[in-house]
């Protein structure tokens, strides 16, 4: 049972004053916040040019990587005219306009597409794919272009199929919380839309200001609320997908058209046949183009608390997590961690300051519940225990929206800080939680001064480590010290070499570290079934050789 | 904010005494329970013969339904000898032993298989499937044989592949809660196993005493905890599946062997390529045989409460649900409803008695949380509101395990009561929650005295109605009054004609009411890819005509 510290109708307020930690850390935080310029300001939008407009030009993918163009047709003047008839006024060929969509947000890969299309409807997408299939033209679907693995930009001259104009909410049911919308809706905007109606998007991620819901589903994005609301495989209720065509005649003849597969149901349960939408969730645009999404939004919690804590070691981080699960139970909605190097980078590049004393590790804990009083009591009980036992040495708490955002930005903006530190080698791994940080320490010793920074952070509650190594510039020998070492290390732990980012272009050849050959063969057969000419997001997800 | 009724360290106990509803209904319940023989006794195991040993023989499926045997080979003496070499001493041909596994639990379909195999390992399953593929012998995989749609018994003379002896727990991780076990483990036994270790199975259903976890996954079972822990598509982390073979040579040639596809990961997140396990979840044994399951178990809640309430009308049931979601938030773990006819049947056939005053509708609400005191406060607040506003006219509460089981059995044993009422026409529908009960009322008027009983119950929180119609015996004209009427009604609401039971043999031809032709075609292509000879659970899931 929770030892209640204070009673009475105004006990929540009294608890705050009475709890030594609460009083102490609040004071520190707000004092700290006042001298941190930028903290809590508008998040930098991924995909916008603000972060990197003066950066040097990105090397063309075909020049940096050993990849050969497949024998697709090249876009002709006739093709442009035909496409113009399908999406009038929305065929972009201006080289300047095409610069940004050819480069990934991390500025590590660059395609050389000469055409970008902006359909508004799934019918237009179907017409485009039908045309491209007939003409053997390759297509690279693109949402907010916030991917981490080079999956959202062309490798060569693929036509970019942008979902930017497919940004309409189609329906929202304010009893069930089911949202149906087009694929190009921006996650943050959807969040605002459903929050005004008392609900919450079941996923949240640092790139929310730019990423499209269709892209989120296509990459099976995990993010910050996974711990509480689970995988998109459970919360996505339906999809509309334009696939290359899967009509079969009596002899299983595959017809060449862009078929619209409407599985846009809003039902929580539906066991009528194989769950086809699952094929497209996480397929990174290689099996079909997601044009609309039906997603279940949970009720917006009436009380949200965020605690930002310092831990003296990784063992203490793990014990804090166990205590957290035990004491906070069903109200725990996030358990994130970051190491001291991460904090240094956000301080250095973003001029944010740590709201707590310098520590080897930091954890961010979020609770979301329906009873502010109950939640605060649970949190108090938890904090008392972790502080009393020395698992946590310092901490701060936030309950109002603005301060919660400030604390979250320390964790969410690590990616941005890293990208300002130089060239970033990124690894997104699932590992047994006990071994999660060993790889970071191991690599730091292995690389020595060759690396500028080796940092570890991520969704500890999901066993998901974001391991990042920075260097002044891309360096083949450093890459050689990292790979396949990191992948072999992960495979020995039976981990995943891509927890939530997908494989895209940059990780497609490491699939074999996490999947057996039989699985890879079946994946290739599925690709051949749904995209027989291989025009959909080629060079992505599946390894190069057949 | 929750208006706290009582304070002090012993407030939970005091609240029980103080809350007028609590005191009133507790008295009624325990008085009621004492005169109900059987309530809370051991649940009748589905699949056991106790419920129906004196029932008349079930008509052969091939005689009742217009279905034609496909040109599979027949099992010869040579085949039996070969199979005996694969699973020595575990080839069952005794007609008496084969009686039960040829008939479904509902006693509505009956196959005429002459062979049942009991492999112990996935290697044995692989050898069996390889042999059967070479010989063109059809196979019907069977778990606990508790299915509702005739999916788990042969239609003609398919070889029954039983998972009964594949009942080993392979590992359990007591930090993450990940259970890895063979497919033939019985759900209730797994529940006990993980509960002893502080965790909970994320699914629960009436058939838990007999059903196998492999069968649960193969049918994508929903059940009683779906509202809280979500779909198996989110909680199943990995599968081992024996499929008919999906090797592809350079020319995509499909080889004829039983390949073991090991995707038995224990990771919460893994985005390396297409999520193949999703293909097999809910495929009812038609694409592969699930041999092992890795599943994420949530921590066992320390406090569980069950309220059983009477409502004056369906509108009040809906409003009670809304109030419930608002007041109970994250601790709500089940919201079930049943109508007065259901209560009559459990009273009549199982001699259970209602613990509350006779009402047109009853709801069962379960909370599961980490703080008994907090949960009781939330529940008290909720009950005060629904009683005060007249949404609920009577109710009872249970907090200890034995009494919770008693209340649950009223809901869980409806299926059993129905099966004792005569021939049962079963419908398992997803519908917009506002229209959920209209179909029941509508049918009652439509059928009049032709039906013995028309009842509605189910998982209201998931929009899932179990509509059941009983009659003295199977009657084609009554069937004609029910179908396609029920399916058309459901399709008009954009509902699902199978929310959680699957399609199996009995519902396969109604798939088209919930899925478009493009989806059906893709499903058929997937079937052809994974099971080119169609030997895996033939006559199931996909409609008869190609």
JSON list of C-alpha atoms in Angstrom, two decimals, chain A residues 1-2 4 7-9 11 173 175-176 199 219-223 226-228 230 233 246-248 252 254 259-264 267-276 278-280 282-283 286-287 325-331 368-375 377-378 430-431 433-434 459 461-462 464 494-503 511 514-516 518-519 521-523 525-527 529-530 541-542, chain B residues 1-2 4 7-9 11 173 175-176 199 219-223 226-228 230-231 233 246-248 252 254 259-264 267-276 278-280 282-283 286-287 325-331 368-375 377-378 430-431 433-434 459 461-462 464 494-503 511 514-516 518-519 521-523 525-527 529-530 541-542:
[
{"chain": "A", "resi": 1, "resn": "UNK", "atom": "CA", "xyz": [0.00, 0.00, 0.00]},
{"chain": "A", "resi": 2, "resn": "UNK", "atom": "CA", "xyz": [1.06, 3.54, -0.74]},
{"chain": "A", "resi": 4, "resn": "UNK", "atom": "CA", "xyz": [0.01, 8.57, 2.07]},
{"chain": "A", "resi": 7, "resn": "UNK", "atom": "CA", "xyz": [-4.53, 13.97, 3.53]},
{"chain": "A", "resi": 8, "resn": "UNK", "atom": "CA", "xyz": [-7.35, 16.39, 2.97]},
{"chain": "A", "resi": 9, "resn": "UNK", "atom": "CA", "xyz": [-8.98, 17.84, -0.11]},
{"chain": "A", "resi": 11, "resn": "UNK", "atom": "CA", "xyz": [-3.49, 17.24, -0.23]},
{"chain": "A", "resi": 173, "resn": "UNK", "atom": "CA", "xyz": [-15.54, 9.36, -33.86]},
{"chain": "A", "resi": 175, "resn": "UNK", "atom": "CA", "xyz": [-16.95, 8.10, -28.58]},
{"chain": "A", "resi": 176, "resn": "UNK", "atom": "CA", "xyz": [-14.58, 5.42, -29.86]},
{"chain": "A", "resi": 199, "resn": "UNK", "atom": "CA", "xyz": [-8.07, 12.07, -27.08]},
{"chain": "A", "resi": 219, "resn": "UNK", "atom": "CA", "xyz": [8.07, 2.48, -40.98]},
{"chain": "A", "resi": 220, "resn": "UNK", "atom": "CA", "xyz": [6.12, 1.07, -38.01]},
{"chain": "A", "resi": 221, "resn": "UNK", "atom": "CA", "xyz": [7.42, 3.93, -35.90]},
{"chain": "A", "resi": 222, "resn": "UNK", "atom": "CA", "xyz": [7.82, 3.23, -32.20]},
{"chain": "A", "resi": 223, "resn": "UNK", "atom": "CA", "xyz": [8.58, 6.42, -30.35]},
{"chain": "A", "resi": 226, "resn": "UNK", "atom": "CA", "xyz": [5.16, 2.79, -27.17]},
{"chain": "A", "resi": 227, "resn": "UNK", "atom": "CA", "xyz": [5.63, 1.66, -23.57]},
{"chain": "A", "resi": 228, "resn": "UNK", "atom": "CA", "xyz": [2.08, 2.67, -22.73]},
{"chain": "A", "resi": 230, "resn": "UNK", "atom": "CA", "xyz": [1.94, -0.36, -27.66]},
{"chain": "A", "resi": 233, "resn": "UNK", "atom": "CA", "xyz": [0.29, -3.13, -35.19]},
{"chain": "A", "resi": 246, "resn": "UNK", "atom": "CA", "xyz": [-2.59, -8.11, -57.00]},
{"chain": "A", "resi": 247, "resn": "UNK", "atom": "CA", "xyz": [-5.47, -9.11, -59.19]},
{"chain": "A", "resi": 248, "resn": "UNK", "atom": "CA", "xyz": [-5.29, -12.70, -60.07]},
{"chain": "A", "resi": 252, "resn": "UNK", "atom": "CA", "xyz": [-2.90, -16.33, -60.92]},
{"chain": "A", "resi": 254, "resn": "UNK", "atom": "CA", "xyz": [-0.79, -10.63, -61.95]},
{"chain": "A", "resi": 259, "resn": "UNK", "atom": "CA", "xyz": [-5.10, -1.33, -57.29]},
{"chain": "A", "resi": 260, "resn": "UNK", "atom": "CA", "xyz": [-6.62, 0.47, -54.32]},
{"chain": "A", "resi": 261, "resn": "UNK", "atom": "CA", "xyz": [-6.85, -1.94, -51.43]},
{"chain": "A", "resi": 262, "resn": "UNK", "atom": "CA", "xyz": [-9.42, -0.53, -49.05]},
{"chain": "A", "resi": 263, "resn": "UNK", "atom": "CA", "xyz": [-9.02, -2.06, -45.61]},
{"chain": "A", "resi": 264, "resn": "UNK", "atom": "CA", "xyz": [-9.91, 1.21, -43.94]},
{"chain": "A", "resi": 267, "resn": "UNK", "atom": "CA", "xyz": [-13.36, -1.73, -35.97]},
{"chain": "A", "resi": 268, "resn": "UNK", "atom": "CA", "xyz": [-11.31, -2.73, -32.97]},
{"chain": "A", "resi": 269, "resn": "UNK", "atom": "CA", "xyz": [-11.78, -6.39, -33.83]},
{"chain": "A", "resi": 270, "resn": "UNK", "atom": "CA", "xyz": [-12.02, -7.98, -37.24]},
{"chain": "A", "resi": 271, "resn": "UNK", "atom": "CA", "xyz": [-11.01, -11.56, -37.87]},
{"chain": "A", "resi": 272, "resn": "UNK", "atom": "CA", "xyz": [-12.32, -11.95, -41.40]},
{"chain": "A", "resi": 273, "resn": "UNK", "atom": "CA", "xyz": [-9.41, -13.56, -43.20]},
{"chain": "A", "resi": 274, "resn": "UNK", "atom": "CA", "xyz": [-5.75, -12.62, -43.23]},
{"chain": "A", "resi": 275, "resn": "UNK", "atom": "CA", "xyz": [-4.92, -9.20, -41.79]},
{"chain": "A", "resi": 276, "resn": "UNK", "atom": "CA", "xyz": [-3.54, -7.68, -44.97]},
{"chain": "A", "resi": 278, "resn": "UNK", "atom": "CA", "xyz": [-0.05, -5.86, -41.42]},
{"chain": "A", "resi": 279, "resn": "UNK", "atom": "CA", "xyz": [1.86, -6.56, -44.63]},
{"chain": "A", "resi": 280, "resn": "UNK", "atom": "CA", "xyz": [2.14, -2.84, -45.29]},
{"chain": "A", "resi": 282, "resn": "UNK", "atom": "CA", "xyz": [6.64, -1.47, -41.56]},
{"chain": "A", "resi": 283, "resn": "UNK", "atom": "CA", "xyz": [7.20, -2.31, -45.23]},
{"chain": "A", "resi": 286, "resn": "UNK", "atom": "CA", "xyz": [8.26, -1.31, -50.81]},
{"chain": "A", "resi": 287, "resn": "UNK", "atom": "CA", "xyz": [4.98, -3.25, -51.09]},
{"chain": "A", "resi": 325, "resn": "UNK", "atom": "CA", "xyz": [7.06, -0.45, -12.89]},
{"chain": "A", "resi": 326, "resn": "UNK", "atom": "CA", "xyz": [6.22, -1.69, -9.44]},
{"chain": "A", "resi": 327, "resn": "UNK", "atom": "CA", "xyz": [5.23, 1.63, -7.92]},
{"chain": "A", "resi": 328, "resn": "UNK", "atom": "CA", "xyz": [3.71, 3.43, -10.90]},
{"chain": "A", "resi": 329, "resn": "UNK", "atom": "CA", "xyz": [2.08, 0.43, -12.55]},
{"chain": "A", "resi": 330, "resn": "UNK", "atom": "CA", "xyz": [-0.56, 1.35, -15.10]},
{"chain": "A", "resi": 331, "resn": "UNK", "atom": "CA", "xyz": [0.13, 5.10, -15.04]},
{"chain": "A", "resi": 368, "resn": "UNK", "atom": "CA", "xyz": [-0.35, 9.65, -17.54]},
{"chain": "A", "resi": 369, "resn": "UNK", "atom": "CA", "xyz": [-3.46, 8.91, -15.55]},
{"chain": "A", "resi": 370, "resn": "UNK", "atom": "CA", "xyz": [-7.04, 9.82, -14.85]},
{"chain": "A", "resi": 371, "resn": "UNK", "atom": "CA", "xyz": [-6.63, 11.00, -11.25]},
{"chain": "A", "resi": 372, "resn": "UNK", "atom": "CA", "xyz": [-4.09, 13.74, -10.52]},
{"chain": "A", "resi": 373, "resn": "UNK", "atom": "CA", "xyz": [-4.15, 13.07, -6.81]},
{"chain": "A", "resi": 374, "resn": "UNK", "atom": "CA", "xyz": [-3.68, 9.35, -7.11]},
{"chain": "A", "resi": 375, "resn": "UNK", "atom": "CA", "xyz": [-0.90, 9.76, -9.65]},
{"chain": "A", "resi": 377, "resn": "UNK", "atom": "CA", "xyz": [0.73, 9.91, -4.54]},
{"chain": "A", "resi": 378, "resn": "UNK", "atom": "CA", "xyz": [2.13, 7.03, -6.56]},
{"chain": "A", "resi": 430, "resn": "UNK", "atom": "CA", "xyz": [16.83, -3.84, -29.45]},
{"chain": "A", "resi": 431, "resn": "UNK", "atom": "CA", "xyz": [18.86, -5.55, -26.74]},
{"chain": "A", "resi": 433, "resn": "UNK", "atom": "CA", "xyz": [17.83, -4.53, -21.10]},
{"chain": "A", "resi": 434, "resn": "UNK", "atom": "CA", "xyz": [20.59, -5.81, -18.76]},
{"chain": "A", "resi": 459, "resn": "UNK", "atom": "CA", "xyz": [13.52, 3.90, -24.80]},
{"chain": "A", "resi": 461, "resn": "UNK", "atom": "CA", "xyz": [11.33, 0.62, -21.08]},
{"chain": "A", "resi": 462, "resn": "UNK", "atom": "CA", "xyz": [11.17, -1.07, -24.49]},
{"chain": "A", "resi": 464, "resn": "UNK", "atom": "CA", "xyz": [15.58, 0.02, -27.29]},
{"chain": "A", "resi": 494, "resn": "UNK", "atom": "CA", "xyz": [19.74, -12.16, -30.13]},
{"chain": "A", "resi": 495, "resn": "UNK", "atom": "CA", "xyz": [18.86, -8.50, -30.47]},
{"chain": "A", "resi": 496, "resn": "UNK", "atom": "CA", "xyz": [17.47, -6.54, -33.37]},
{"chain": "A", "resi": 497, "resn": "UNK", "atom": "CA", "xyz": [19.66, -4.42, -35.63]},
{"chain": "A", "resi": 498, "resn": "UNK", "atom": "CA", "xyz": [16.70, -2.13, -36.24]},
{"chain": "A", "resi": 499, "resn": "UNK", "atom": "CA", "xyz": [14.31, -1.70, -33.36]},
{"chain": "A", "resi": 500, "resn": "UNK", "atom": "CA", "xyz": [12.13, 1.07, -34.74]},
{"chain": "A", "resi": 501, "resn": "UNK", "atom": "CA", "xyz": [13.85, 2.96, -37.55]},
{"chain": "A", "resi": 502, "resn": "UNK", "atom": "CA", "xyz": [13.47, 0.27, -40.20]},
{"chain": "A", "resi": 503, "resn": "UNK", "atom": "CA", "xyz": [16.09, -0.75, -42.74]},
{"chain": "A", "resi": 511, "resn": "UNK", "atom": "CA", "xyz": [18.80, -7.74, -42.12]},
{"chain": "A", "resi": 514, "resn": "UNK", "atom": "CA", "xyz": [18.35, -10.45, -37.05]},
{"chain": "A", "resi": 515, "resn": "UNK", "atom": "CA", "xyz": [16.42, -12.73, -39.40]},
{"chain": "A", "resi": 516, "resn": "UNK", "atom": "CA", "xyz": [17.08, -16.28, -40.61]},
{"chain": "A", "resi": 518, "resn": "UNK", "atom": "CA", "xyz": [14.04, -18.67, -44.50]},
{"chain": "A", "resi": 519, "resn": "UNK", "atom": "CA", "xyz": [12.48, -15.39, -43.38]},
{"chain": "A", "resi": 521, "resn": "UNK", "atom": "CA", "xyz": [13.34, -15.73, -48.69]},
{"chain": "A", "resi": 522, "resn": "UNK", "atom": "CA", "xyz": [9.70, -15.36, -47.75]},
{"chain": "A", "resi": 523, "resn": "UNK", "atom": "CA", "xyz": [10.10, -11.57, -47.67]},
{"chain": "A", "resi": 525, "resn": "UNK", "atom": "CA", "xyz": [8.60, -13.76, -52.34]},
{"chain": "A", "resi": 526, "resn": "UNK", "atom": "CA", "xyz": [6.15, -11.27, -50.85]},
{"chain": "A", "resi": 527, "resn": "UNK", "atom": "CA", "xyz": [7.94, -8.45, -52.61]},
{"chain": "A", "resi": 529, "resn": "UNK", "atom": "CA", "xyz": [4.06, -11.01, -55.38]},
{"chain": "A", "resi": 530, "resn": "UNK", "atom": "CA", "xyz": [3.09, -7.42, -54.64]},
{"chain": "A", "resi": 541, "resn": "UNK", "atom": "CA", "xyz": [14.46, -2.82, -47.00]},
{"chain": "A", "resi": 542, "resn": "UNK", "atom": "CA", "xyz": [15.52, -6.05, -48.72]},
{"chain": "B", "resi": 1, "resn": "UNK", "atom": "CA", "xyz": [-11.05, 15.36, -8.82]},
{"chain": "B", "resi": 2, "resn": "UNK", "atom": "CA", "xyz": [-12.31, 12.27, -7.06]},
{"chain": "B", "resi": 4, "resn": "UNK", "atom": "CA", "xyz": [-12.87, 11.00, -1.35]},
{"chain": "B", "resi": 7, "resn": "UNK", "atom": "CA", "xyz": [-9.79, 8.91, 4.88]},
{"chain": "B", "resi": 8, "resn": "UNK", "atom": "CA", "xyz": [-7.29, 7.23, 7.17]},
{"chain": "B", "resi": 9, "resn": "UNK", "atom": "CA", "xyz": [-5.06, 4.21, 6.83]},
{"chain": "B", "resi": 11, "resn": "UNK", "atom": "CA", "xyz": [-10.12, 3.87, 4.61]},
{"chain": "B", "resi": 173, "resn": "UNK", "atom": "CA", "xyz": [12.11, -13.87, -18.34]},
{"chain": "B", "resi": 175, "resn": "UNK", "atom": "CA", "xyz": [12.10, -8.96, -15.64]},
{"chain": "B", "resi": 176, "resn": "UNK", "atom": "CA", "xyz": [10.58, -8.43, -19.06]},
{"chain": "B", "resi": 199, "resn": "UNK", "atom": "CA", "xyz": [2.73, -11.64, -14.34]},
{"chain": "B", "resi": 219, "resn": "UNK", "atom": "CA", "xyz": [-7.35, -17.63, -34.56]},
{"chain": "B", "resi": 220, "resn": "UNK", "atom": "CA", "xyz": [-6.16, -14.26, -33.22]},
{"chain": "B", "resi": 221, "resn": "UNK", "atom": "CA", "xyz": [-8.39, -14.78, -30.19]},
{"chain": "B", "resi": 222, "resn": "UNK", "atom": "CA", "xyz": [-9.73, -11.64, -28.56]},
{"chain": "B", "resi": 223, "resn": "UNK", "atom": "CA", "xyz": [-11.40, -12.50, -25.29]},
{"chain": "B", "resi": 226, "resn": "UNK", "atom": "CA", "xyz": [-8.59, -7.28, -25.03]},
{"chain": "B", "resi": 227, "resn": "UNK", "atom": "CA", "xyz": [-9.92, -3.94, -23.78]},
{"chain": "B", "resi": 228, "resn": "UNK", "atom": "CA", "xyz": [-6.91, -3.53, -21.51]},
{"chain": "B", "resi": 230, "resn": "UNK", "atom": "CA", "xyz": [-4.95, -5.14, -26.72]},
{"chain": "B", "resi": 231, "resn": "UNK", "atom": "CA", "xyz": [-4.62, -7.48, -29.63]},
{"chain": "B", "resi": 233, "resn": "UNK", "atom": "CA", "xyz": [-0.88, -8.63, -32.89]},
{"chain": "B", "resi": 246, "resn": "UNK", "atom": "CA", "xyz": [8.79, -21.01, -49.13]},
{"chain": "B", "resi": 247, "resn": "UNK", "atom": "CA", "xyz": [12.29, -21.57, -50.39]},
{"chain": "B", "resi": 248, "resn": "UNK", "atom": "CA", "xyz": [12.80, -19.86, -53.65]},
{"chain": "B", "resi": 252, "resn": "UNK", "atom": "CA", "xyz": [11.23, -18.38, -57.53]},
{"chain": "B", "resi": 254, "resn": "UNK", "atom": "CA", "xyz": [8.76, -23.18, -54.56]},
{"chain": "B", "resi": 259, "resn": "UNK", "atom": "CA", "xyz": [10.35, -25.37, -43.58]},
{"chain": "B", "resi": 260, "resn": "UNK", "atom": "CA", "xyz": [10.70, -24.21, -39.99]},
{"chain": "B", "resi": 261, "resn": "UNK", "atom": "CA", "xyz": [10.41, -20.45, -39.92]},
{"chain": "B", "resi": 262, "resn": "UNK", "atom": "CA", "xyz": [11.98, -19.29, -36.70]},
{"chain": "B", "resi": 263, "resn": "UNK", "atom": "CA", "xyz": [10.82, -15.79, -35.83]},
{"chain": "B", "resi": 264, "resn": "UNK", "atom": "CA", "xyz": [10.74, -16.61, -32.13]},
{"chain": "B", "resi": 267, "resn": "UNK", "atom": "CA", "xyz": [12.10, -8.34, -28.41]},
{"chain": "B", "resi": 268, "resn": "UNK", "atom": "CA", "xyz": [9.44, -5.72, -27.91]},
{"chain": "B", "resi": 269, "resn": "UNK", "atom": "CA", "xyz": [10.60, -3.87, -31.00]},
{"chain": "B", "resi": 270, "resn": "UNK", "atom": "CA", "xyz": [12.03, -5.29, -34.18]},
{"chain": "B", "resi": 271, "resn": "UNK", "atom": "CA", "xyz": [11.70, -3.51, -37.50]},
{"chain": "B", "resi": 272, "resn": "UNK", "atom": "CA", "xyz": [14.02, -5.67, -39.58]},
{"chain": "B", "resi": 273, "resn": "UNK", "atom": "CA", "xyz": [11.99, -6.34, -42.70]},
{"chain": "B", "resi": 274, "resn": "UNK", "atom": "CA", "xyz": [8.40, -7.45, -43.08]},
{"chain": "B", "resi": 275, "resn": "UNK", "atom": "CA", "xyz": [6.77, -8.77, -39.92]},
{"chain": "B", "resi": 276, "resn": "UNK", "atom": "CA", "xyz": [6.16, -12.30, -41.14]},
{"chain": "B", "resi": 278, "resn": "UNK", "atom": "CA", "xyz": [1.59, -11.35, -38.63]},
{"chain": "B", "resi": 279, "resn": "UNK", "atom": "CA", "xyz": [0.79, -13.50, -41.67]},
{"chain": "B", "resi": 280, "resn": "UNK", "atom": "CA", "xyz": [0.23, -16.49, -39.41]},
{"chain": "B", "resi": 282, "resn": "UNK", "atom": "CA", "xyz": [-5.29, -15.26, -37.40]},
{"chain": "B", "resi": 283, "resn": "UNK", "atom": "CA", "xyz": [-4.65, -17.46, -40.44]},
{"chain": "B", "resi": 286, "resn": "UNK", "atom": "CA", "xyz": [-4.21, -22.38, -43.43]},
{"chain": "B", "resi": 287, "resn": "UNK", "atom": "CA", "xyz": [-0.76, -20.86, -44.08]},
{"chain": "B", "resi": 325, "resn": "UNK", "atom": "CA", "xyz": [-14.05, 5.15, -19.20]},
{"chain": "B", "resi": 326, "resn": "UNK", "atom": "CA", "xyz": [-14.07, 8.62, -17.78]},
{"chain": "B", "resi": 327, "resn": "UNK", "atom": "CA", "xyz": [-14.01, 7.67, -14.11]},
{"chain": "B", "resi": 328, "resn": "UNK", "atom": "CA", "xyz": [-11.95, 4.48, -14.17]},
{"chain": "B", "resi": 329, "resn": "UNK", "atom": "CA", "xyz": [-9.53, 5.46, -16.91]},
{"chain": "B", "resi": 330, "resn": "UNK", "atom": "CA", "xyz": [-6.41, 3.32, -17.03]},
{"chain": "B", "resi": 331, "resn": "UNK", "atom": "CA", "xyz": [-7.58, 0.77, -14.45]},
{"chain": "B", "resi": 368, "resn": "UNK", "atom": "CA", "xyz": [-7.01, -4.01, -12.50]},
{"chain": "B", "resi": 369, "resn": "UNK", "atom": "CA", "xyz": [-4.55, -1.67, -10.91]},
{"chain": "B", "resi": 370, "resn": "UNK", "atom": "CA", "xyz": [-1.48, -1.30, -8.79]},
{"chain": "B", "resi": 371, "resn": "UNK", "atom": "CA", "xyz": [-3.04, 0.52, -5.85]},
{"chain": "B", "resi": 372, "resn": "UNK", "atom": "CA", "xyz": [-6.01, -1.09, -4.10]},
{"chain": "B", "resi": 373, "resn": "UNK", "atom": "CA", "xyz": [-6.91, 2.09, -2.30]},
{"chain": "B", "resi": 374, "resn": "UNK", "atom": "CA", "xyz": [-6.79, 4.29, -5.37]},
{"chain": "B", "resi": 375, "resn": "UNK", "atom": "CA", "xyz": [-8.75, 1.79, -7.41]},
{"chain": "B", "resi": 377, "resn": "UNK", "atom": "CA", "xyz": [-11.78, 5.23, -4.64]},
{"chain": "B", "resi": 378, "resn": "UNK", "atom": "CA", "xyz": [-12.14, 5.49, -8.40]},
{"chain": "B", "resi": 430, "resn": "UNK", "atom": "CA", "xyz": [-18.13, -6.07, -34.64]},
{"chain": "B", "resi": 431, "resn": "UNK", "atom": "CA", "xyz": [-20.59, -3.21, -34.84]},
{"chain": "B", "resi": 433, "resn": "UNK", "atom": "CA", "xyz": [-21.38, 0.40, -30.34]},
{"chain": "B", "resi": 434, "resn": "UNK", "atom": "CA", "xyz": [-24.48, 2.62, -30.64]},
{"chain": "B", "resi": 459, "resn": "UNK", "atom": "CA", "xyz": [-17.36, -7.36, -25.15]},
{"chain": "B", "resi": 461, "resn": "UNK", "atom": "CA", "xyz": [-15.89, -2.16, -24.67]},
{"chain": "B", "resi": 462, "resn": "UNK", "atom": "CA", "xyz": [-14.54, -3.53, -27.95]},
{"chain": "B", "resi": 464, "resn": "UNK", "atom": "CA", "xyz": [-18.07, -6.90, -30.14]},
{"chain": "B", "resi": 494, "resn": "UNK", "atom": "CA", "xyz": [-19.60, -1.43, -42.02]},
{"chain": "B", "resi": 495, "resn": "UNK", "atom": "CA", "xyz": [-19.15, -4.00, -39.28]},
{"chain": "B", "resi": 496, "resn": "UNK", "atom": "CA", "xyz": [-17.25, -7.27, -39.22]},
{"chain": "B", "resi": 497, "resn": "UNK", "atom": "CA", "xyz": [-18.97, -10.62, -39.68]},
{"chain": "B", "resi": 498, "resn": "UNK", "atom": "CA", "xyz": [-16.29, -12.20, -37.52]},
{"chain": "B", "resi": 499, "resn": "UNK", "atom": "CA", "xyz": [-14.91, -10.04, -34.75]},
{"chain": "B", "resi": 500, "resn": "UNK", "atom": "CA", "xyz": [-12.81, -12.61, -32.93]},
{"chain": "B", "resi": 501, "resn": "UNK", "atom": "CA", "xyz": [-13.87, -16.16, -33.76]},
{"chain": "B", "resi": 502, "resn": "UNK", "atom": "CA", "xyz": [-12.38, -16.29, -37.24]},
{"chain": "B", "resi": 503, "resn": "UNK", "atom": "CA", "xyz": [-14.02, -17.81, -40.30]},
{"chain": "B", "resi": 511, "resn": "UNK", "atom": "CA", "xyz": [-15.86, -13.07, -45.86]},
{"chain": "B", "resi": 514, "resn": "UNK", "atom": "CA", "xyz": [-16.50, -7.48, -44.60]},
{"chain": "B", "resi": 515, "resn": "UNK", "atom": "CA", "xyz": [-13.69, -7.45, -47.16]},
{"chain": "B", "resi": 516, "resn": "UNK", "atom": "CA", "xyz": [-13.52, -6.07, -50.72]},
{"chain": "B", "resi": 518, "resn": "UNK", "atom": "CA", "xyz": [-9.20, -6.95, -53.97]},
{"chain": "B", "resi": 519, "resn": "UNK", "atom": "CA", "xyz": [-8.47, -8.11, -50.43]},
{"chain": "B", "resi": 521, "resn": "UNK", "atom": "CA", "xyz": [-7.72, -11.90, -54.18]},
{"chain": "B", "resi": 522, "resn": "UNK", "atom": "CA", "xyz": [-4.59, -10.97, -52.28]},
{"chain": "B", "resi": 523, "resn": "UNK", "atom": "CA", "xyz": [-5.48, -13.48, -49.56]},
{"chain": "B", "resi": 525, "resn": "UNK", "atom": "CA", "xyz": [-2.44, -15.27, -53.59]},
{"chain": "B", "resi": 526, "resn": "UNK", "atom": "CA", "xyz": [-0.86, -15.51, -50.16]},
{"chain": "B", "resi": 527, "resn": "UNK", "atom": "CA", "xyz": [-2.43, -18.92, -49.68]},
{"chain": "B", "resi": 529, "resn": "UNK", "atom": "CA", "xyz": [2.38, -18.75, -52.15]},
{"chain": "B", "resi": 530, "resn": "UNK", "atom": "CA", "xyz": [2.63, -20.46, -48.78]},
{"chain": "B", "resi": 541, "resn": "UNK", "atom": "CA", "xyz": [-10.97, -19.37, -43.98]},
{"chain": "B", "resi": 542, "resn": "UNK", "atom": "CA", "xyz": [-11.06, -18.63, -47.71]}
]
